[in-house]
Amino acid sequence: MNFEFNETHLMIKETARQFAEDELAPSADTRDEKEEFPYEQVKKMGELGFMGMMVSEQYGGAGLDTLSYVLAMEEISKVDASAGVIMSVNNSLVCWGIEAYGTEEQKQKYLPDLASGKKLGAFALSEPEAGSDATNQRTTAKKDGDFYVLNGTKNFITNGSQADIVLVMASTDRSKGAKGVSAFIVEKGTPGFSVAKKEKKLGIRSSDTVSLAFQDCRVPKENRIGEEGFGIKFALKTLDGGRIGIATQALGIAQGSLEAAVKYSKERKAFDHTISDFQIIQFKLADMATNIEAARSLILYAASLKDRKEPYAAAAAMAKLFASRIAVQSALEAIQIHGGYGYVREYKVERFLRDAKITEIYEGTSEIQKLVIGRALLQ
Ligand code: CAA
C-alpha cells in the first residue's frame, strides 16, 4: 500500500514535532516524577486542534483524517506518552464515539468544547470485574421516568478525575448480558457521580488514572448514546479506532527510544571508540529501526482502511499488538545501549520502558488483540 502524505499531513507532523519539543520535552521528566497532569500543555494541544483532530469542522473540530491524527500522535508520544494517551482517549474514544453514534443534539452540545480542548473526555468501560471480559458489566442504569439511575464503579479510567464528560457503559438489563448494556454521556458535577481512587502507576505517570463511583446518579434519557442495549457494540466499535491511537502511542515511544539510543551511541566512548563504531551496537539499532518501520506500516495501513471506511478492526488489533511489543523491546534495547546510565532517571530511556508497558495492556491486552485477530481469520 502506498502512503502518500500531502502538504497538510507534513505540516501537521511538523507542528506536532515542534510543539512536543518546545512545550512537552522541557517538563516531561518532572511531570513524570511528580505525577503531575499536563494542564497547560493539554490546553495548548486544544488550541492547536490536536484534541479533536477527526471531528468535523461543523462541530468545531479540525476535520482531518486518521493519517493526520497518527502523524501528530507519534510526535507527541515520542516525547511524552502521558500526553499521548490523554490525546488518544479524547480523540479516538470520546470525540469519535459521540460523532459516530451520538444524536445531532449530543454532537452539537458536546463536540465543540471537546474538540477545542475546553473540555476533556473520558471513556468508562472497565470495572473491577470487567477488564478483558468487558461484557461483564456490573454498573447498572435503571430507567426512572425521563432519567436513568446509575450505580456502580468504573476503574482504571484515563482522564477520569480531569474529565468534564465521561462516556459510561452500564447495564440496563442484566438478564440480557452483553445485549443489555447501554452507553451514556455523564457530565462532571452530576449529583451521585464522584472520583474515587487515584492510581499510582509504573508509567504514564503524568496522565490521570482513577476509579469513578456512581451512586444513584441520575442521567437524563437524552444522554443515552444509541438504543438501549447498544452499549457493548458502541464500546467495542469505538475501541477498534482507539487501538490505532494506542498503537501510535507505542510507536512514538519506540521511535523516541531509538533516537535516544542513536544519540547516546554517538557520544559514549569505550575502548577508544564511540560505541556506535561497534557492530554489536549497529545491529541493535538496525533491528530497532526495522521493527519500528514495520509497526509504522501496520498503523498507517489500519488508519488508511479507517479513512476509506473499510473494515479495520483486525488491522487495528494487529497494529496495536505489534507496535506495543516493539515499544517494550525498543525501550529495553535503548536502556541496554545506555548501560548503567539507561537504568537511572537522568536519561529518559527508563521512562520510556515504564511508559511502554501499558500499551500492551490498555484498550485490550495483547492477548485480547490476538483473540480479535484470530476471530477475524476464522469467521
Ligand atoms: N465491534 C462491534 N461489535 C462487536 C465487536 C466490534 N469490534 N466485537 C464484538 N462485538 C459484538 C459481538 O458481535 C457481540 O454482539 P452479538 O451478540 O450481537 O453478535 C457482542 O459485541 C459481544 O461480543 P462477544 O460475544 O464476542 O463477546 P466476548 O465476551 O466473547 O468477547 C471481547 C469480547 C473481544 C473479548 C471484548 O470484551 C474486548 O475487546 N475486551 C477488551 C476490552 C477492552 O479493550 N477494554 C479497554 C478498556 S478502555 C481503555 O483502556 C481506555 C483507556 O483508558 C486508555
Coordinates of C-alpha atoms and ligand atoms in Angstrom, one line a residue:
M1 CA 0.0 0.0 0.0
N2 CA 1.2 3.5 -0.9
F3 CA 1.1 6.1 1.9
E4 CA 1.4 9.4 0.1
F5 CA 1.4 12.3 2.5
N6 CA 0.2 15.7 1.3
E7 CA 1.3 19.1 2.4
T8 CA -1.3 19.2 5.2
H9 CA -0.1 15.9 6.6
L10 CA 3.5 17.1 6.6
M11 CA 2.6 20.4 8.2
I12 CA 0.6 18.7 11.0
K13 CA 3.6 16.4 11.7
E14 CA 6.0 19.3 11.9
T15 CA 3.6 21.4 14.1
A16 CA 3.3 18.4 16.5
R17 CA 7.0 17.8 16.5
Q18 CA 7.7 21.5 17.3
F19 CA 5.0 21.6 20.0
A20 CA 6.4 18.4 21.6
E21 CA 9.9 19.7 21.6
D22 CA 9.0 23.2 22.9
E23 CA 6.1 22.5 25.2
L24 CA 6.3 18.9 26.3
A25 CA 10.0 18.0 26.4
P26 CA 11.2 20.5 29.0
S27 CA 8.7 19.4 31.7
A28 CA 8.0 15.7 30.8
D29 CA 10.5 14.2 33.2
T30 CA 9.4 16.4 36.1
R31 CA 5.7 15.8 35.5
D32 CA 6.5 12.0 35.4
E33 CA 8.4 12.3 38.7
K34 CA 5.7 14.4 40.4
E35 CA 2.8 12.6 38.8
E36 CA 1.5 16.0 37.6
F37 CA -1.2 16.3 34.9
P38 CA -0.1 18.5 31.9
Y39 CA -2.8 21.1 32.3
E40 CA -1.2 23.9 30.3
Q41 CA 0.1 21.6 27.6
V42 CA -3.3 20.0 27.1
K43 CA -4.9 23.4 26.8
K44 CA -2.3 24.3 24.1
M45 CA -3.0 21.0 22.3
G46 CA -6.6 22.0 22.2
E47 CA -5.7 25.4 20.7
L48 CA -3.6 23.6 18.0
G49 CA -6.5 21.4 17.1
F50 CA -4.9 18.2 18.5
M51 CA -7.7 17.3 20.9
G52 CA -10.4 16.9 18.2
M53 CA -8.4 16.2 15.0
M54 CA -11.0 14.0 13.3
V55 CA -14.1 15.9 14.5
S56 CA -15.9 17.5 11.6
E57 CA -15.5 21.2 11.2
Q58 CA -19.2 21.8 11.6
Y59 CA -18.8 20.5 15.2
G60 CA -15.7 22.6 15.9
G61 CA -13.1 20.0 15.0
A62 CA -10.1 20.1 12.7
G63 CA -11.9 17.8 10.2
L64 CA -8.8 15.8 9.5
D65 CA -8.2 12.2 8.5
T66 CA -6.9 9.4 10.7
L67 CA -3.5 9.6 8.9
S68 CA -3.1 13.2 10.2
Y69 CA -4.1 12.0 13.6
V70 CA -1.4 9.3 13.8
L71 CA 1.3 11.5 12.4
A72 CA 0.6 14.0 15.2
M73 CA 0.2 11.3 17.8
E74 CA 3.6 9.7 17.1
E75 CA 5.3 13.1 17.5
I76 CA 3.6 13.8 20.8
S77 CA 4.1 10.3 22.2
K78 CA 7.8 10.3 21.2
V79 CA 8.4 13.0 23.8
D80 CA 5.6 12.4 26.3
A81 CA 3.5 9.2 26.2
S82 CA 1.3 10.6 29.0
A83 CA 0.2 13.5 26.8
G84 CA -0.2 10.9 24.1
V85 CA -2.8 8.8 26.0
I86 CA -4.7 11.9 27.1
M87 CA -4.9 13.0 23.4
S88 CA -5.8 9.5 22.2
V89 CA -8.7 8.9 24.6
N90 CA -10.2 12.4 23.9
N91 CA -9.9 12.0 20.1
S92 CA -10.5 8.3 19.4
L93 CA -12.8 7.2 22.1
V94 CA -14.8 10.2 23.2
C95 CA -15.0 12.6 20.2
W96 CA -15.1 9.8 17.7
G97 CA -17.7 7.8 19.7
I98 CA -20.0 10.8 20.0
E99 CA -19.7 11.9 16.4
A100 CA -20.2 8.3 15.0
Y101 CA -23.1 7.3 17.2
G102 CA -24.5 10.4 19.1
T103 CA -27.6 12.3 18.2
E104 CA -27.4 15.6 16.5
E105 CA -28.2 17.4 19.8
Q106 CA -25.4 15.4 21.5
K107 CA -22.9 16.3 18.8
Q108 CA -23.8 20.0 18.9
K109 CA -23.8 20.1 22.7
Y110 CA -20.5 18.2 23.4
L111 CA -18.2 18.1 20.4
P112 CA -17.2 21.8 20.1
D113 CA -15.8 22.0 23.6
L114 CA -14.2 18.6 23.5
A115 CA -12.5 19.3 20.1
S116 CA -11.2 22.7 21.2
G117 CA -9.7 21.3 24.4
K118 CA -12.0 23.5 26.6
K119 CA -13.4 20.3 28.0
L120 CA -11.8 16.8 28.4
G121 CA -13.4 13.5 27.9
A122 CA -13.0 10.0 29.4
F123 CA -14.3 6.6 28.5
A124 CA -15.6 4.4 31.3
L125 CA -15.9 0.7 30.3
S126 CA -13.5 -1.1 32.6
E127 CA -14.7 -2.3 36.0
P128 CA -13.1 -4.2 38.8
E129 CA -14.5 -7.4 37.3
A130 CA -14.8 -6.3 33.7
G131 CA -11.4 -5.7 32.1
S132 CA -10.7 -8.1 29.2
D133 CA -14.1 -9.6 30.0
A134 CA -15.7 -6.2 29.0
T135 CA -19.2 -7.5 28.6
N136 CA -19.5 -8.5 32.2
Q137 CA -20.8 -5.0 33.3
R138 CA -21.9 -4.7 36.9
T139 CA -22.7 -1.0 36.8
T140 CA -26.4 -0.7 36.4
A141 CA -28.6 2.0 34.8
K142 CA -32.2 1.7 35.9
K143 CA -34.8 3.6 34.0
D144 CA -36.9 6.1 36.1
G145 CA -39.1 8.3 34.1
D146 CA -37.0 10.6 31.9
F147 CA -33.8 9.6 33.7
Y148 CA -31.6 6.6 34.2
V149 CA -30.2 6.0 37.7
L150 CA -26.6 4.8 37.6
N151 CA -25.0 2.7 40.3
G152 CA -21.6 1.1 40.3
T153 CA -17.8 1.5 40.0
K154 CA -15.5 2.0 37.0
N155 CA -11.8 1.6 37.3
F156 CA -8.5 2.4 35.5
I157 CA -10.3 5.4 33.8
T158 CA -7.8 7.6 31.8
N159 CA -8.5 11.3 32.2
G160 CA -11.1 10.3 34.9
S161 CA -10.6 13.0 37.5
Q162 CA -9.9 15.7 34.9
A163 CA -12.8 14.9 32.6
D164 CA -15.8 17.1 32.1
I165 CA -17.6 14.5 30.1
V166 CA -17.5 10.7 30.6
L167 CA -18.9 8.1 28.3
V168 CA -20.2 5.4 30.7
M169 CA -21.2 1.8 29.8
A170 CA -23.8 0.4 32.2
S171 CA -26.3 -2.5 32.2
T172 CA -29.9 -1.5 31.6
D173 CA -30.9 -5.2 31.7
R174 CA -28.7 -7.7 33.4
S175 CA -30.8 -10.6 32.1
K176 CA -29.7 -9.8 28.6
G177 CA -25.9 -9.9 29.3
A178 CA -23.9 -8.1 26.6
K179 CA -27.1 -7.2 24.8
G180 CA -28.4 -5.4 27.9
V181 CA -25.6 -2.9 28.2
S182 CA -26.2 0.8 27.2
A183 CA -23.9 3.8 26.8
F184 CA -24.4 7.2 28.5
I185 CA -22.9 10.6 28.5
V186 CA -22.3 11.7 32.1
E187 CA -21.3 15.3 32.9
K188 CA -18.9 16.2 35.7
G189 CA -20.9 17.6 38.6
T190 CA -23.9 15.3 38.1
P191 CA -25.0 14.5 41.7
G192 CA -24.0 10.9 42.6
F193 CA -21.0 10.9 40.3
S194 CA -17.7 11.1 42.0
V195 CA -14.0 10.4 41.6
A196 CA -12.8 7.6 43.9
K197 CA -9.2 6.3 44.0
K198 CA -6.3 7.8 42.0
E199 CA -3.9 5.1 40.9
K200 CA -0.1 5.2 41.5
K201 CA 1.3 3.8 38.3
L202 CA 4.5 2.3 36.9
G203 CA 4.4 4.6 33.9
I204 CA 2.5 7.3 32.1
R205 CA 2.5 8.9 35.5
S206 CA 1.6 12.4 34.3
S207 CA -1.7 11.1 32.9
D208 CA -4.7 10.7 35.2
T209 CA -6.0 7.2 36.0
V210 CA -8.8 6.9 38.6
S211 CA -11.8 4.9 39.7
L212 CA -15.2 6.5 39.3
A213 CA -18.2 5.9 41.5
F214 CA -21.8 6.2 40.6
Q215 CA -24.3 6.3 43.4
D216 CA -27.9 7.0 42.5
C217 CA -26.6 9.2 39.7
R218 CA -29.5 10.5 37.6
V219 CA -28.7 10.9 33.9
P220 CA -31.2 12.4 31.5
K221 CA -32.5 9.8 29.0
E222 CA -31.4 12.1 26.1
N223 CA -27.8 11.4 27.2
R224 CA -28.1 7.7 26.1
I225 CA -26.0 7.0 23.0
G226 CA -27.9 4.9 20.6
E227 CA -30.7 2.5 21.6
E228 CA -30.9 0.6 24.9
G229 CA -28.6 -2.5 24.5
F230 CA -26.2 -0.8 22.1
G231 CA -23.6 -0.1 24.7
I232 CA -21.2 -3.1 24.1
K233 CA -21.2 -2.7 20.4
F234 CA -20.7 1.1 20.8
A235 CA -17.7 0.5 23.2
L236 CA -16.1 -2.2 21.0
K237 CA -16.5 -0.3 17.8
T238 CA -15.1 2.8 19.4
L239 CA -12.2 0.8 20.8
D240 CA -11.3 -0.5 17.3
G241 CA -10.3 3.0 16.4
G242 CA -8.9 3.7 19.9
R243 CA -6.4 0.9 19.2
I244 CA -4.9 2.8 16.3
G245 CA -4.3 5.6 18.7
I246 CA -2.6 3.4 21.3
A247 CA -0.6 1.6 18.6
T248 CA 0.7 5.0 17.6
Q249 CA 1.4 6.0 21.2
A250 CA 3.6 2.8 21.3
L251 CA 5.2 3.7 18.0
G252 CA 6.1 7.1 19.4
I253 CA 7.8 5.5 22.5
A254 CA 9.7 3.1 20.3
Q255 CA 10.9 5.9 18.0
G256 CA 11.9 8.0 21.0
S257 CA 13.9 5.1 22.3
L258 CA 15.6 4.6 19.0
E259 CA 16.5 8.3 18.7
A260 CA 17.9 8.4 22.3
A261 CA 19.9 5.3 21.6
V262 CA 21.4 6.6 18.3
K263 CA 22.3 9.9 20.0
Y264 CA 23.9 8.3 23.0
S265 CA 25.8 5.7 21.0
K266 CA 27.5 8.6 19.0
E267 CA 28.5 10.3 22.2
R268 CA 29.6 7.5 24.5
K269 CA 33.2 6.4 24.3
A270 CA 34.5 2.9 25.2
F271 CA 37.7 1.2 24.2
D272 CA 38.9 4.4 22.5
H273 CA 35.8 4.4 20.2
T274 CA 32.3 5.9 20.3
I275 CA 30.2 2.8 20.9
S276 CA 28.4 3.5 17.6
D277 CA 31.6 2.2 15.9
F278 CA 30.8 -1.3 17.2
Q279 CA 28.8 -3.6 15.0
I280 CA 27.0 -5.1 18.1
I281 CA 25.5 -1.6 18.7
Q282 CA 24.8 -1.0 15.0
F283 CA 23.0 -4.4 14.8
K284 CA 20.8 -3.4 17.8
L285 CA 19.9 -0.1 16.2
A286 CA 19.2 -1.8 12.9
D287 CA 16.8 -4.3 14.5
M288 CA 15.0 -1.5 16.4
A289 CA 14.7 0.7 13.2
T290 CA 13.4 -2.3 11.1
N291 CA 10.8 -3.2 13.7
I292 CA 9.7 0.4 14.1
E293 CA 9.2 0.8 10.3
A294 CA 7.1 -2.4 10.3
A295 CA 5.0 -1.1 13.2
R296 CA 4.5 2.2 11.4
S297 CA 3.4 0.5 8.3
L298 CA 0.8 -1.6 10.2
I299 CA -0.5 1.6 11.8
L300 CA -0.7 3.6 8.6
Y301 CA -2.4 0.6 6.9
A302 CA -5.1 0.4 9.7
A303 CA -5.5 4.2 9.6
S304 CA -6.0 4.3 5.8
L305 CA -8.5 1.5 6.0
K306 CA -10.5 3.5 8.5
D307 CA -10.2 6.6 6.4
R308 CA -11.5 4.6 3.4
K309 CA -14.4 3.3 5.5
E310 CA -13.2 -0.3 5.0
P311 CA -13.2 -2.8 7.9
Y312 CA -10.3 -2.1 10.1
A313 CA -10.8 -3.9 13.4
A314 CA -8.3 -6.7 12.8
A315 CA -5.8 -4.3 11.2
A316 CA -6.0 -2.1 14.3
A317 CA -5.6 -5.0 16.6
M318 CA -2.5 -6.2 14.6
A319 CA -1.0 -2.7 14.7
K320 CA -1.5 -2.4 18.5
L321 CA -0.3 -6.0 19.1
F322 CA 2.9 -5.4 17.2
A323 CA 3.6 -1.8 18.0
S324 CA 3.2 -2.3 21.7
R325 CA 5.6 -5.2 21.7
I326 CA 8.1 -3.1 19.7
A327 CA 7.7 -0.3 22.2
V328 CA 8.7 -2.5 25.1
Q329 CA 11.6 -4.1 23.1
S330 CA 12.9 -0.8 21.8
A331 CA 12.9 0.8 25.3
L332 CA 14.7 -2.3 26.7
E333 CA 17.4 -2.1 23.9
A334 CA 17.8 1.6 24.4
I335 CA 18.5 1.0 28.1
Q336 CA 20.9 -1.7 27.2
I337 CA 22.8 0.6 24.9
H338 CA 22.9 3.3 27.6
G339 CA 24.3 0.7 30.1
G340 CA 24.1 1.9 33.7
Y341 CA 23.0 5.3 32.6
G342 CA 20.0 3.8 31.0
Y343 CA 18.8 2.5 34.4
V344 CA 18.8 5.8 36.1
R345 CA 16.3 8.7 35.8
E346 CA 18.8 11.2 34.4
Y347 CA 18.4 9.7 30.9
K348 CA 14.8 9.3 29.8
V349 CA 15.0 5.8 28.4
E350 CA 13.9 4.3 31.7
R351 CA 10.8 6.4 31.5
F352 CA 10.2 5.0 28.0
L353 CA 10.3 1.5 29.3
R354 CA 7.9 2.3 32.2
D355 CA 5.6 4.1 29.7
A356 CA 5.8 1.4 27.1
K357 CA 4.4 -1.5 29.2
I358 CA 0.9 -0.1 29.5
T359 CA 0.5 -0.2 25.7
E360 CA 0.4 -4.0 25.9
I361 CA -2.4 -3.7 28.5
Y362 CA -4.9 -0.9 28.0
E363 CA -7.6 -0.7 25.2
G364 CA -7.3 -4.5 25.1
T365 CA -4.3 -6.6 26.2
S366 CA -2.1 -8.2 23.7
E367 CA -3.9 -11.5 24.4
I368 CA -7.3 -9.8 23.5
Q369 CA -5.7 -8.4 20.3
K370 CA -4.8 -11.9 19.3
L371 CA -8.3 -13.1 20.1
V372 CA -9.7 -10.3 17.8
I373 CA -7.3 -11.2 15.0
G374 CA -7.9 -14.9 15.4
R375 CA -11.7 -14.5 15.3
A376 CA -11.4 -12.3 12.1
L377 CA -9.3 -15.0 10.4
L378 CA -11.8 -17.8 11.3
Q379 CA -15.1 -16.1 10.7
Ligands
CAA1 N1 -17.4 -4.0 17.0 C1 -18.8 -4.1 17.2 N2 -19.4 -5.1 17.9 C2 -18.5 -6.1 18.4 C3 -17.1 -6.0 18.2 C4 -16.6 -4.9 17.5 N3 -15.3 -4.8 17.3 N4 -16.6 -7.1 18.8 C5 -17.6 -7.8 19.3 N5 -18.8 -7.2 19.0 C6 -20.1 -7.6 19.4 C7 -20.4 -9.1 19.1 O1 -20.8 -9.3 17.8 C8 -21.4 -9.4 20.1 O2 -22.7 -9.0 19.7 P1 -23.8 -10.0 19.2 O3 -24.0 -11.0 20.3 O4 -25.0 -9.2 18.8 O5 -23.2 -10.7 18.0 C9 -21.1 -8.5 21.3 O6 -20.3 -7.5 20.8 C10 -20.3 -9.3 22.4 O7 -19.1 -9.8 21.7 P2 -18.6 -11.3 22.0 O8 -19.7 -12.2 22.1 O9 -17.5 -11.5 21.0 O10 -18.0 -11.1 23.5 P3 -16.8 -11.8 24.2 O11 -17.1 -11.6 25.6 O12 -16.7 -13.2 23.7 O13 -15.5 -11.0 23.7 C11 -14.0 -9.2 23.6 C12 -15.5 -9.7 23.5 C13 -13.5 -9.1 22.2 C14 -13.1 -10.0 24.4 C15 -14.2 -7.8 24.2 O14 -14.7 -7.9 25.5 C16 -12.9 -7.0 24.3 O15 -12.5 -6.4 23.3 N6 -12.3 -6.9 25.5 C17 -11.3 -6.0 25.8 C18 -11.9 -4.7 26.3 C19 -11.0 -3.5 26.2 O16 -10.4 -3.3 25.2 N7 -11.0 -2.7 27.2 C20 -10.3 -1.5 27.2 C21 -10.9 -0.5 28.2 S1 -10.9 1.1 27.7 C22 -9.4 1.7 27.9 O17 -8.4 1.0 28.2 C23 -9.2 3.2 27.6 C24 -8.1 3.8 28.3 O18 -8.2 4.2 29.4 C25 -6.8 4.1 27.6

